XYZ file of N, CA and C in Angstrom:
639
model
N 152.012 147.466 98.660
C 152.516 147.688 97.307
C 152.869 149.152 97.101
N 154.029 149.388 96.519
C 154.455 150.736 96.174
C 154.454 150.893 94.658
N 154.186 152.095 94.193
C 154.297 152.413 92.770
C 155.382 153.470 92.627
N 156.384 153.161 91.809
C 157.496 154.087 91.597
C 157.429 154.601 90.159
N 157.284 155.896 90.015
C 157.194 156.503 88.686
C 158.587 156.929 88.199
N 158.758 156.901 86.892
C 160.066 157.187 86.308
C 160.587 158.571 86.690
N 159.698 159.515 86.899
C 160.114 160.882 87.211
C 160.547 161.047 88.665
N 160.330 160.036 89.481
C 160.638 160.158 90.904
C 162.110 159.865 91.196
N 162.612 160.429 92.293
C 164.016 160.263 92.669
C 164.365 158.831 93.045
N 163.393 158.081 93.542
C 163.677 156.711 93.985
C 163.559 155.680 92.856
N 163.329 156.144 91.629
C 163.311 155.235 90.481
C 164.725 154.681 90.293
N 164.862 153.367 90.034
C 166.203 152.767 89.931
C 167.086 153.457 88.900
N 168.259 153.887 89.337
C 169.179 154.625 88.471
C 169.588 153.826 87.238
N 169.794 152.508 87.421
C 170.240 151.680 86.298
C 169.166 151.570 85.221
N 167.899 151.580 85.624
C 166.816 151.480 84.638
C 166.637 152.787 83.873
N 167.009 153.900 84.472
C 166.897 155.182 83.771
C 167.762 155.203 82.516
N 168.807 154.366 82.488
C 169.789 154.401 81.407
C 169.465 153.460 80.254
N 168.416 152.628 80.383
C 168.136 151.649 79.333
C 167.172 152.232 78.304
N 167.101 151.557 77.163
C 166.122 151.934 76.131
C 164.735 151.515 76.608
N 163.763 152.389 76.466
C 162.374 152.139 76.849
C 162.228 151.714 78.305
N 162.694 152.540 79.245
C 162.502 152.193 80.659
C 161.017 152.215 81.011
N 160.587 151.350 81.933
C 159.172 151.337 82.324
C 158.743 152.695 82.881
N 157.578 153.155 82.500
C 157.076 154.440 82.988
C 156.801 154.388 84.482
N 156.423 153.206 84.958
C 156.225 153.031 86.398
C 156.487 151.573 86.767
N 156.830 151.380 88.022
C 157.132 150.052 88.547
C 156.263 149.785 89.768
N 155.758 148.576 89.867
C 155.032 148.140 91.050
C 155.988 147.299 91.884
N 156.043 147.585 93.170
C 157.043 146.957 94.029
C 156.430 146.411 95.306
N 156.844 145.211 95.659
C 156.608 144.658 96.988
C 157.984 144.378 97.591
N 158.215 144.857 98.813
C 159.504 144.609 99.439
C 160.313 145.875 99.611
N 161.636 145.699 99.670
C 162.555 146.779 100.008
C 163.075 147.480 98.753
N 162.672 148.712 98.545
C 163.093 149.442 97.345
C 164.552 149.898 97.430
N 165.132 149.916 98.615
C 166.508 150.412 98.757
C 167.535 149.481 98.114
N 167.166 148.218 97.861
C 168.135 147.281 97.267
C 168.218 147.418 95.751
N 167.340 148.191 95.133
C 167.278 148.272 93.669
C 168.536 148.873 93.057
N 169.250 149.673 93.824
C 170.454 150.329 93.300
C 171.747 149.698 93.797
N 171.645 148.605 94.517
C 172.855 147.950 95.017
C 173.494 147.073 93.937
N 174.790 146.713 94.083
C 175.439 145.825 93.113
C 174.669 144.518 92.960
N 174.447 144.111 91.726
C 173.572 142.957 91.497
C 174.019 142.149 90.289
N 173.575 140.912 90.253
C 173.825 140.023 89.115
C 172.523 139.322 88.756
N 172.200 139.299 87.479
C 171.047 138.522 87.015
C 171.517 137.108 86.704
N 170.792 136.127 87.210
C 171.097 134.727 86.913
C 169.909 134.160 86.144
N 170.160 133.714 84.918
C 169.068 133.297 84.030
C 169.426 131.982 83.335
N 168.410 131.344 82.754
C 168.648 130.098 82.037
C 167.360 129.352 81.735
N 167.512 128.092 81.379
C 166.408 127.256 80.908
C 165.334 127.017 81.970
N 164.098 126.962 81.504
C 163.030 126.482 82.381
C 163.140 124.976 82.576
N 163.469 124.267 81.509
C 163.661 122.808 81.592
C 165.128 122.533 81.939
N 165.518 122.974 83.118
C 166.929 122.903 83.507
C 167.335 121.480 83.869
N 168.603 121.176 83.621
C 169.156 119.887 84.031
C 169.510 119.943 85.518
N 169.791 118.793 86.107
C 170.223 118.768 87.501
C 171.501 119.583 87.675
N 172.392 119.464 86.692
C 173.638 120.233 86.706
C 173.337 121.727 86.742
N 172.441 122.177 85.863
C 172.101 123.591 85.805
C 171.490 124.088 87.100
N 170.602 123.299 87.690
C 169.964 123.697 88.947
C 170.997 123.846 90.063
N 171.906 122.880 90.146
C 172.939 122.918 91.193
C 173.855 124.123 91.024
N 174.242 124.396 89.781
C 175.149 125.516 89.522
C 174.460 126.847 89.810
N 173.214 127.007 89.370
C 172.471 128.239 89.622
C 172.336 128.479 91.118
N 171.987 127.437 91.849
C 171.829 127.537 93.303
C 173.157 127.932 93.952
N 174.248 127.252 93.564
C 175.549 127.492 94.185
C 176.053 128.900 93.932
N 175.973 129.345 92.678
C 176.454 130.688 92.368
C 175.609 131.750 93.064
N 174.300 131.568 93.081
C 173.434 132.529 93.766
C 173.742 132.564 95.258
N 173.941 131.404 95.833
C 174.249 131.301 97.265
C 175.546 132.050 97.585
N 176.589 131.780 96.821
C 177.896 132.371 97.097
C 177.923 133.871 96.793
N 177.224 134.292 95.742
C 177.154 135.718 95.434
C 176.374 136.472 96.503
N 175.268 135.882 96.949
C 174.463 136.511 97.998
C 175.257 136.636 99.293
N 176.092 135.642 99.585
C 176.945 135.708 100.773
C 177.917 136.881 100.702
N 178.273 137.270 99.494
C 179.194 138.395 99.284
C 178.460 139.733 99.260
N 177.143 139.715 99.451
C 176.366 140.939 99.464
C 175.851 141.382 98.109
N 175.998 140.528 97.093
C 175.492 140.843 95.758
C 174.006 140.485 95.686
N 173.207 141.387 95.159
C 171.778 141.113 94.977
C 171.601 140.198 93.769
N 170.822 139.137 93.929
C 170.561 138.185 92.843
C 169.219 138.526 92.199
N 169.231 138.744 90.896
C 168.020 139.092 90.149
C 167.664 137.951 89.206
N 166.392 137.612 89.144
C 165.935 136.642 88.156
C 164.445 136.834 87.911
N 163.858 135.919 87.130
C 162.499 136.135 86.665
C 161.419 135.257 87.259
N 161.737 134.523 88.356
C 160.778 133.701 89.090
C 160.252 132.507 88.285
N 160.784 132.275 87.091
C 160.305 131.170 86.257
C 160.747 129.829 86.843
N 160.181 128.776 86.329
C 160.640 127.444 86.695
C 162.081 127.243 86.221
N 162.773 126.306 86.817
C 164.118 125.981 86.359
C 165.180 126.871 86.975
N 166.070 127.394 86.140
C 167.227 128.153 86.607
C 166.806 129.347 87.462
N 165.799 130.086 87.036
C 165.354 131.261 87.796
C 165.025 130.884 89.236
N 164.221 129.857 89.397
C 163.795 129.450 90.739
C 164.977 129.068 91.607
N 165.920 128.325 91.036
C 167.069 127.883 91.824
C 168.010 129.038 92.144
N 168.041 130.054 91.301
C 168.816 131.256 91.613
C 168.215 131.973 92.824
N 166.898 132.157 92.809
C 166.239 132.780 93.962
C 166.447 131.944 95.222
N 166.300 130.635 95.093
C 166.434 129.750 96.261
C 167.843 129.796 96.849
N 168.851 129.857 95.983
C 170.224 129.936 96.458
C 170.472 131.188 97.276
N 169.969 132.315 96.787
C 170.122 133.569 97.522
C 169.396 133.517 98.860
N 168.195 132.951 98.857
C 167.425 132.847 100.096
C 168.115 131.944 101.110
N 168.689 130.851 100.631
C 169.393 129.930 101.523
C 170.564 130.618 102.199
N 171.197 131.549 101.498
C 172.334 132.298 102.047
C 171.886 133.461 102.923
N 170.572 133.602 103.117
C 170.006 134.732 103.863
C 170.361 136.060 103.191
N 170.449 136.010 101.861
C 170.743 137.207 101.088
C 169.481 137.773 100.465
N 169.655 138.842 99.692
C 168.505 139.490 99.058
C 168.448 139.118 97.578
N 167.237 138.920 97.112
C 167.004 138.598 95.709
C 165.808 139.385 95.202
N 165.829 139.725 93.922
C 164.742 140.481 93.291
C 164.134 139.623 92.189
N 162.825 139.430 92.246
C 162.103 138.687 91.213
C 161.367 139.677 90.315
N 161.635 139.596 89.011
C 160.970 140.466 88.040
C 159.865 139.666 87.363
N 158.633 140.123 87.491
C 157.486 139.368 86.991
C 157.075 139.801 85.582
N 156.429 138.859 84.884
C 155.805 139.158 83.599
C 154.301 139.252 83.742
N 153.857 139.583 84.949
C 152.427 139.692 85.259
C 152.274 140.641 86.441
N 151.021 140.866 86.851
C 150.767 141.688 88.030
C 150.790 140.848 89.294
N 150.809 141.524 90.434
C 150.876 140.813 91.708
C 149.648 139.944 91.973
N 148.559 140.236 91.308
C 147.351 139.429 91.491
C 147.403 138.102 90.753
N 148.412 137.913 89.909
C 148.523 136.684 89.107
C 149.981 136.227 89.066
N 150.526 135.890 90.224
C 151.902 135.399 90.307
C 152.037 134.148 89.442
N 153.087 134.144 88.608
C 153.301 133.003 87.709
C 154.756 132.608 87.738
N 155.021 131.278 87.866
C 154.074 130.187 88.061
C 153.484 130.209 89.481
N 152.281 129.686 89.622
C 151.569 129.777 90.900
C 152.303 129.072 92.029
N 153.096 128.036 91.712
C 153.804 127.322 92.778
C 154.889 128.167 93.432
N 155.203 129.314 92.837
C 156.237 130.178 93.412
C 155.676 131.319 94.259
N 154.362 131.271 94.548
C 153.773 132.301 95.411
C 154.435 132.298 96.789
N 154.681 131.096 97.316
C 155.333 130.984 98.621
C 156.743 131.554 98.600
N 157.425 131.352 97.479
C 158.774 131.894 97.338
C 158.743 133.418 97.364
N 157.738 134.020 96.753
C 157.610 135.478 96.763
C 157.526 136.005 98.190
N 156.756 135.337 99.025
C 156.637 135.758 100.422
C 157.979 135.663 101.134
N 158.718 134.599 100.854
C 160.018 134.409 101.491
C 161.015 135.466 101.013
N 160.957 135.800 99.728
C 161.837 136.836 99.178
C 161.640 138.150 99.926
N 160.387 138.517 100.152
C 160.076 139.761 100.859
C 160.504 139.678 102.322
N 160.259 138.535 102.954
C 160.639 138.357 104.357
C 162.138 138.476 104.571
N 162.927 138.083 103.573
C 164.386 138.136 103.687
C 164.963 139.477 103.226
N 164.098 140.455 102.982
C 164.580 141.781 102.626
C 164.752 142.003 101.139
N 164.211 141.108 100.324
C 164.280 141.250 98.876
C 163.092 142.007 98.327
N 162.837 141.838 97.040
C 161.750 142.590 96.409
C 161.158 141.831 95.234
N 159.894 142.085 94.981
C 159.186 141.600 93.796
C 158.847 142.832 92.975
N 159.147 142.795 91.693
C 159.028 143.992 90.856
C 158.344 143.652 89.540
N 157.489 144.553 89.074
C 156.842 144.366 87.776
C 156.418 145.717 87.210
N 156.320 145.788 85.889
C 155.784 147.001 85.263
C 154.289 146.855 84.984
N 153.737 145.701 85.325
C 152.334 145.413 85.021
C 151.450 145.605 86.255
N 150.278 146.182 86.027
C 149.334 146.425 87.110
C 148.891 145.152 87.799
N 148.352 145.265 89.018
C 148.029 144.092 89.836
C 147.164 143.033 89.162
N 146.263 143.425 88.290
C 145.366 142.459 87.672
C 145.853 141.961 86.309
N 147.031 142.363 85.898
C 147.574 141.911 84.609
C 147.930 140.432 84.675
N 147.465 139.687 83.694
C 147.745 138.248 83.654
C 149.093 137.979 82.982
N 149.637 136.792 83.170
C 150.943 136.463 82.571
C 150.842 136.173 81.073
N 150.640 137.220 80.301
C 150.530 137.078 78.847
C 151.892 136.739 78.243
N 151.880 135.979 77.157
C 153.130 135.531 76.524
C 154.024 136.698 76.139
N 153.430 137.777 75.652
C 154.205 138.931 75.184
C 154.892 139.678 76.334
N 154.415 139.484 77.558
C 154.976 140.208 78.695
C 156.399 139.767 79.039
N 156.693 138.488 78.800
C 157.952 137.937 79.297
C 159.181 138.433 78.536
N 159.145 138.493 77.202
C 160.297 139.097 76.519
C 160.508 140.552 76.931
N 159.416 141.288 77.145
C 159.526 142.695 77.541
C 160.124 142.828 78.943
N 159.731 141.962 79.871
C 160.252 142.079 81.232
C 161.736 141.745 81.281
N 162.240 141.017 80.255
C 163.655 140.645 80.259
C 164.581 141.864 80.191
N 164.111 142.955 79.597
C 164.938 144.171 79.537
C 165.115 144.752 80.933
N 164.148 144.482 81.822
C 164.251 144.959 83.205
C 165.215 144.077 83.988
N 165.162 142.759 83.749
C 166.082 141.842 84.421
C 167.532 142.245 84.137
N 167.842 142.457 82.856
C 169.212 142.845 82.500
C 169.497 144.291 82.891
N 168.520 145.158 82.707
C 168.726 146.575 82.971
C 169.003 146.895 84.426
N 168.387 146.157 85.328
C 168.544 146.399 86.764
C 169.841 145.803 87.303
N 170.467 144.935 86.513
C 171.668 144.228 86.973
C 172.945 144.929 86.530
N 174.037 144.588 87.206
C 175.366 145.044 86.780
C 175.999 144.073 85.796
N 175.489 142.854 85.747
C 175.979 141.832 84.835
C 174.994 140.685 84.787
N 175.138 139.834 83.778
C 174.201 138.725 83.584
C 174.970 137.407 83.526
N 174.564 136.460 84.368
C 175.143 135.121 84.373
C 174.153 134.161 83.722
N 174.569 133.515 82.630
C 173.724 132.538 81.944
C 174.201 131.141 82.332
N 173.301 130.358 82.904
C 173.667 129.015 83.379
C 173.401 127.967 82.309
N 172.224 127.956 81.731
C 171.898 127.028 80.635
C 170.993 127.748 79.647
N 171.208 127.510 78.357
C 170.346 128.097 77.332
C 170.392 127.249 76.071
N 169.232 126.945 75.543
C 169.168 126.217 74.279
C 169.519 127.161 73.128
N 169.651 126.583 71.941
C 170.047 127.380 70.776
C 169.056 128.491 70.486
N 167.764 128.186 70.633
C 166.716 129.195 70.501
C 165.994 129.249 71.836
N 166.271 130.299 72.576
C 165.822 130.359 73.958
C 165.435 131.778 74.326
N 164.419 131.909 75.193
C 164.059 133.219 75.718
C 165.192 133.838 76.514
N 166.047 132.981 77.057
C 167.213 133.462 77.793
C 168.079 134.355 76.920
N 168.193 134.002 75.647
C 169.043 134.763 74.737
C 168.469 136.148 74.436
N 167.150 136.304 74.629
C 166.540 137.633 74.488
C 167.097 138.551 75.576
N 167.207 138.008 76.791
C 167.773 138.783 77.895
C 169.226 139.136 77.603
N 169.970 138.188 77.048
C 171.374 138.447 76.695
C 171.463 139.572 75.670
N 170.582 139.562 74.673
C 170.582 140.631 73.657
C 170.330 141.997 74.297
N 169.361 142.044 75.212
C 169.096 143.293 75.925
C 170.329 143.729 76.711
N 170.948 142.757 77.385
C 172.123 143.063 78.214
C 173.256 143.632 77.372
N 173.457 143.063 76.194
C 174.515 143.557 75.308
C 174.217 144.984 74.849
N 172.962 145.248 74.511
C 172.556 146.597 74.106
C 172.780 147.596 75.241
N 172.606 147.124 76.468
C 172.732 147.985 77.643
C 174.165 148.085 78.157
N 175.080 147.383 77.497
C 176.480 147.454 77.885
C 176.840 146.651 79.120
N 176.062 145.622 79.409
C 176.317 144.793 80.589
C 177.352 143.705 80.279
N 178.048 143.281 81.322
C 178.985 142.168 81.202
C 178.199 140.859 81.168
N 178.576 139.950 80.256
C 177.914 138.649 80.136
C 178.849 137.560 80.644
N 178.358 136.770 81.594
C 179.116 135.657 82.156
C 178.417 134.354 81.795
N 179.188 133.337 81.453
C 178.598 132.082 80.979
C 179.174 130.894 81.743
N 178.286 130.010 82.179
C 178.692 128.719 82.727
C 178.849 127.755 81.554
N 180.028 127.157 81.359
C 180.184 126.193 80.258
C 179.317 124.966 80.500
N 178.816 124.380 79.414
C 177.915 123.247 79.553
C 178.396 122.000 78.838
N 177.729 120.903 79.133
C 177.985 119.612 78.497
C 177.690 119.717 76.997
N 178.654 119.398 76.159
C 178.477 119.568 74.710
C 177.460 118.600 74.120
N 177.060 117.584 74.874
C 176.045 116.639 74.386
C 174.632 117.055 74.796
N 174.511 118.142 75.528
C 173.210 118.582 76.030
C 172.661 119.746 75.216
N 171.375 119.683 74.854
C 170.722 120.785 74.140
C 170.742 122.065 74.975
N 170.729 121.897 76.287
C 170.722 123.055 77.177
C 172.029 123.847 77.138
N 173.044 123.287 76.502
C 174.346 123.952 76.433
C 174.606 124.615 75.085
N 173.757 124.374 74.113
C 174.014 124.914 72.777
C 174.110 126.440 72.785
N 173.190 127.077 73.476
C 173.184 128.537 73.525
C 174.341 129.100 74.333
N 174.602 128.501 75.502
C 175.672 129.014 76.359
C 177.045 128.838 75.722
N 177.316 127.652 75.189
C 178.622 127.410 74.589
C 178.836 128.279 73.352
N 177.761 128.575 72.628
C 177.859 129.474 71.477
C 178.224 130.887 71.926
N 177.665 131.328 73.056
C 177.992 132.658 73.571
C 179.461 132.760 73.976
N 180.002 131.661 74.506
C 181.429 131.645 74.843
C 182.268 131.807 73.577
N 181.865 131.102 72.513
C 182.583 131.222 71.240
C 182.540 132.652 70.699
N 181.458 133.370 71.034
C 181.302 134.744 70.543
C 182.016 135.772 71.425
N 182.629 135.291 72.513
C 183.429 136.207 73.323
C 182.928 136.509 74.713
N 181.794 135.906 75.129
C 181.315 136.102 76.495
C 182.296 135.453 77.475
N 182.319 135.944 78.700
C 183.296 135.465 79.671
C 182.869 134.134 80.292
N 183.697 133.118 80.125
C 183.470 131.820 80.753
C 183.819 131.939 82.223
N 182.921 131.454 83.088
C 183.179 131.495 84.532
C 182.997 130.110 85.141
N 183.829 129.807 86.115
C 183.730 128.526 86.824
C 183.649 128.726 88.331
N 183.808 129.969 88.789
C 183.719 130.278 90.220
C 183.266 131.725 90.380
N 182.706 132.045 91.546
C 182.131 133.381 91.748
C 183.188 134.476 91.660
N 184.433 134.137 91.992
C 185.501 135.128 91.920
C 185.677 135.675 90.498
N 185.362 134.827 89.498
C 185.447 135.270 88.107
C 184.478 136.395 87.819
N 183.356 136.408 88.545
C 182.339 137.454 88.388
C 182.679 138.668 89.244
N 183.070 138.414 90.485
C 183.325 139.508 91.427
C 184.444 140.423 90.956
N 185.457 139.859 90.280
C 186.567 140.697 89.824
C 186.119 141.682 88.757
N 184.997 141.402 88.098
C 184.464 142.320 87.082
C 183.450 143.308 87.686
N 182.694 142.828 88.687
C 181.619 143.644 89.248
C 182.093 144.643 90.294
N 183.094 144.245 91.094
C 183.477 145.058 92.256
C 184.765 145.835 91.999
């Protein structure tokens, strides 16, 4: 485990520019990927089959292009984003809402090991013994968006923690990309609303790459 302090040269440049950057970061894995071009892929924990497939596919194809995939290790869209990047033998960064001693959800402990083995990283602002408190997750979302060059939302309900990350991303001046959803699905209410508000609708990775690269 490495500890990176805000005053140090190896502190992520993108995080230095956000409001309330973490004073220190705990890291497992490769710290050199923190400043590379990246995309955060986020969405519902109760993801639909459609959402899981799309998150996996976009993460896979972006990772193949050398883009770092960032997400929050949660169930649903987050997990499938990490899995897609791993399947492509690419690098992915998981941002935790707890310390390394309390990986949450516990079923993703094995995924954390695989992320590190493939040259990715696990990152948190919480000390090793910090538990996954409810208040930690909205706060960690500013790191997910802050560390990324853009945010891809796959599925989001009308009132969703995913939208907290989008709000942070907008404050930070990040590009927002949205996967359009089934209008009969609750999981699409948030995403389709963001499209109406002017976020960029995407249907293929090229739609993202033309903005990021």
